[in-house]
Short mmCIF file of C-alpha atoms in Angstrom, two decimals:
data_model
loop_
_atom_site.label_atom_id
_atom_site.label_comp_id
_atom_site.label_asym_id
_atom_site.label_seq_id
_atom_site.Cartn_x
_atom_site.Cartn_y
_atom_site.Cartn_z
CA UNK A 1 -10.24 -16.83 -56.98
CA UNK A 2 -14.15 -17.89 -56.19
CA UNK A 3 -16.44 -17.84 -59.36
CA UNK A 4 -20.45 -16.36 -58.98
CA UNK A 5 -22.77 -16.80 -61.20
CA UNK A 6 -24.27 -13.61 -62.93
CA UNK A 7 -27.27 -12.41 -65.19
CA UNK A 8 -26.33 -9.94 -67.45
CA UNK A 9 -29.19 -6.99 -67.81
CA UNK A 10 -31.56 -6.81 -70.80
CA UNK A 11 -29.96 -3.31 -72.91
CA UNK A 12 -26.75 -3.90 -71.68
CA UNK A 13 -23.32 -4.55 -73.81
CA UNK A 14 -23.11 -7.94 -75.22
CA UNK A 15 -19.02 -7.82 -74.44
CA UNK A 16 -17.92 -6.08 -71.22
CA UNK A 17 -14.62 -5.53 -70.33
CA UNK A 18 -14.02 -6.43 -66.58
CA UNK A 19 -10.83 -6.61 -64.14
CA UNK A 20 -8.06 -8.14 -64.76
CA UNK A 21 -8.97 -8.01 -68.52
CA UNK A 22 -11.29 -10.76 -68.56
CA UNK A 23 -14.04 -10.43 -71.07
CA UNK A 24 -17.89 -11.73 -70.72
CA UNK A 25 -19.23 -12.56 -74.01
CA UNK A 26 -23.27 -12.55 -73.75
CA UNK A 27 -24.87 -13.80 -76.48
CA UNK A 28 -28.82 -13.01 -74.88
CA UNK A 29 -29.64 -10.53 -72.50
CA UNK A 30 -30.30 -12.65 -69.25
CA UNK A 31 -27.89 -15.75 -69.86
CA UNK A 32 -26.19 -16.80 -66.80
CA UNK A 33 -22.67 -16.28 -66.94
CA UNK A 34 -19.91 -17.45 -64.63
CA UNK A 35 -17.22 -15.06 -64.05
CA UNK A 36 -14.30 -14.30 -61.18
CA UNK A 37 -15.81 -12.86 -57.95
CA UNK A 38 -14.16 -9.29 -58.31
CA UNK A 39 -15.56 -9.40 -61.75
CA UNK A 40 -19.19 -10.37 -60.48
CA UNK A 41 -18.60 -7.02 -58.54
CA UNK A 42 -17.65 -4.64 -61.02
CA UNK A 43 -20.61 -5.93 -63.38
CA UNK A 44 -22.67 -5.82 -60.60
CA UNK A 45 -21.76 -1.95 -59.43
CA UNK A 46 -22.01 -0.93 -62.86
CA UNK A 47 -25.60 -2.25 -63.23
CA UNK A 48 -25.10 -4.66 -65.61
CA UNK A 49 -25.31 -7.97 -64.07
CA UNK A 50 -26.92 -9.32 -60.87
CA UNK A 51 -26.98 -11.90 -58.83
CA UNK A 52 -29.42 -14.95 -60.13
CA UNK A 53 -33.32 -14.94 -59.06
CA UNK A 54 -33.64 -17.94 -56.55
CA UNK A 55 -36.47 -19.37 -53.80
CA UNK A 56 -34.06 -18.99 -50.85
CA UNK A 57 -36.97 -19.77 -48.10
CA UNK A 58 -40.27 -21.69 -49.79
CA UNK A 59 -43.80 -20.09 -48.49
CA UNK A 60 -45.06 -22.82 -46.02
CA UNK A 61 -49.02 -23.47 -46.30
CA UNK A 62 -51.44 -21.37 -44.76
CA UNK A 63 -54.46 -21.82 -42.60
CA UNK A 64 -57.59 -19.38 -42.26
CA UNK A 65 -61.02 -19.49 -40.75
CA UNK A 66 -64.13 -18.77 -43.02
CA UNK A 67 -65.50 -15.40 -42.24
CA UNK A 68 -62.42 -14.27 -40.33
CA UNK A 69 -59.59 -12.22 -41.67
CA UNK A 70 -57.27 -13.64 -43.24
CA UNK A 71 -53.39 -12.00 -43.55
CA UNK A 72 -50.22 -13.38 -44.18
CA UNK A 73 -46.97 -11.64 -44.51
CA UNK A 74 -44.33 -12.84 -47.14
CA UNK A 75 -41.20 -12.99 -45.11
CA UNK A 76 -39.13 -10.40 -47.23
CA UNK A 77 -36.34 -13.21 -47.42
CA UNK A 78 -38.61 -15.50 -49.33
CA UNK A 79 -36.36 -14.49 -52.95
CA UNK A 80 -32.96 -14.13 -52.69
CA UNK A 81 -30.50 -12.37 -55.84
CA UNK A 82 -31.66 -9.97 -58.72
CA UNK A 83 -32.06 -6.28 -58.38
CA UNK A 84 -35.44 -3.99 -56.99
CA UNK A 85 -37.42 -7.41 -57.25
CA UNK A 86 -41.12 -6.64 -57.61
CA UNK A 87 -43.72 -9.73 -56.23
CA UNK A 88 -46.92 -10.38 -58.29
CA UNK A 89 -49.56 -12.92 -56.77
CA UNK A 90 -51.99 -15.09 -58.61
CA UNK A 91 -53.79 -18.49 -58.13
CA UNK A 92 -51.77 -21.40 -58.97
CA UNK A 93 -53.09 -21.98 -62.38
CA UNK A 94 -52.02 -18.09 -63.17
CA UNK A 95 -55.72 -16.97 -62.88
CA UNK A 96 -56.64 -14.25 -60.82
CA UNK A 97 -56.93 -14.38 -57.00
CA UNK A 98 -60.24 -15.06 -55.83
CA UNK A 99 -62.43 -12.58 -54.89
CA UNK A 100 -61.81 -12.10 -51.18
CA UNK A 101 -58.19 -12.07 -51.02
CA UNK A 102 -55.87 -8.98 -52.58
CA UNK A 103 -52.46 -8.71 -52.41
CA UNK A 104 -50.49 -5.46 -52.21
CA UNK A 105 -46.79 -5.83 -53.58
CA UNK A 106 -45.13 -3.13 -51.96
CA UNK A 107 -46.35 -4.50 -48.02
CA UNK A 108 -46.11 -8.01 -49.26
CA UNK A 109 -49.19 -8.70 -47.44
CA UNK A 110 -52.24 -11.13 -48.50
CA UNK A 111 -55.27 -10.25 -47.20
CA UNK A 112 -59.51 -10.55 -47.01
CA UNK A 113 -62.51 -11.79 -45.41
CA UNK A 114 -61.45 -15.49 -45.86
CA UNK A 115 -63.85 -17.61 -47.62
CA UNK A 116 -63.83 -21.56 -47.00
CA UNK A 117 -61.69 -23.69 -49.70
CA UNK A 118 -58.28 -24.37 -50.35
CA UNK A 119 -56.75 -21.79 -53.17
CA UNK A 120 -52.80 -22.55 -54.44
CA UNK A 121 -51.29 -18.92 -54.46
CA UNK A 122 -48.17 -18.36 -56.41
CA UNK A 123 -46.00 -15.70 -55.97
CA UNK A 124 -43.72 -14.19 -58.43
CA UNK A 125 -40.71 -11.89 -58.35
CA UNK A 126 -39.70 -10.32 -61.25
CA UNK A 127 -35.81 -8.42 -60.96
CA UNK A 128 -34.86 -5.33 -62.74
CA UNK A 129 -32.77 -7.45 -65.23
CA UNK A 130 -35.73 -9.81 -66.14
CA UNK A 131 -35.25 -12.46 -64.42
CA UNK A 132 -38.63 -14.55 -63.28
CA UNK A 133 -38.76 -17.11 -60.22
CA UNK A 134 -41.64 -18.30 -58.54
CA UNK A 135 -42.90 -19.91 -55.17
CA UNK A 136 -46.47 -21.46 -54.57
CA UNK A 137 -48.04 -22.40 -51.54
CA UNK A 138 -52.04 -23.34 -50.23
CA UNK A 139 -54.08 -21.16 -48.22
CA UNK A 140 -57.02 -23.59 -46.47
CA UNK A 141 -59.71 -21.67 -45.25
CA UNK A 142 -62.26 -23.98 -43.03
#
């Protein structure tokens, strides 16, 4: 039988008892554990485990004229794994945006009166269980 790879919820038990008898022993809330496939899906129907937080599809540069508006869309497959994932955005260096862009998490959309300069963006998704993963990319605005 196929193994996945699991993250076991923060608030969850720290021994589970699965199919087949086969016990996960956790010993922090978010370790990755390996476990049967049928097992992944009984941990992962009960809420206690999901699927690990990965970049399935990196955020490819962006481009913007000064002046103009500026949006960009991220493609909804961008994260792939972990549970209700919610994005944040920042700059690069975890400062705040600049001024004329905003980003609103539930469209997933970037937007503002683009202003010339190159900014590094990084987005972040943060899953139900905890788990953090991030993606950055450069808007150039000329």
């Amino acid at each position: 039988m196929s193994e996945q790879t699991v993250v076991v919820a923060p608030g969850k038990s720290a021994q589970l008892a699965v199919a087949n008898d086969f016990n996960v022993t956790v010993n922090d809330p978010g370790d990755a554990v390996k476990v049967h496939g049928s097992d992944a899906t009984q941990l992962k129907r009960a809420g206690v485990a999901e699927d690990l937080l990965a970049v399935a599809n990196a955020i490819p540069n962006q481009t913007g004229t000064n002046g103009q508006p500026f949006t960009y869309t991220i493609p909804a497959n961008t994260f792939s794994g972990g549970v209700e994932n919610t994005l944040t955005a920042v700059k690069g260096d975890g400062s705040a945006l600049p001024g004329w862009m905003s980003f609103n998490p539930t469209t997933r959309v970037l937007s503002g009166p683009a202003a010339t300069g190159t900014t590094a963006v990084k987005i972040t998704a943060k899953s139900r269980g905890g788990q953090v993963i991030s993606d950055e990319f450069n808007v150039t605005v000329s």
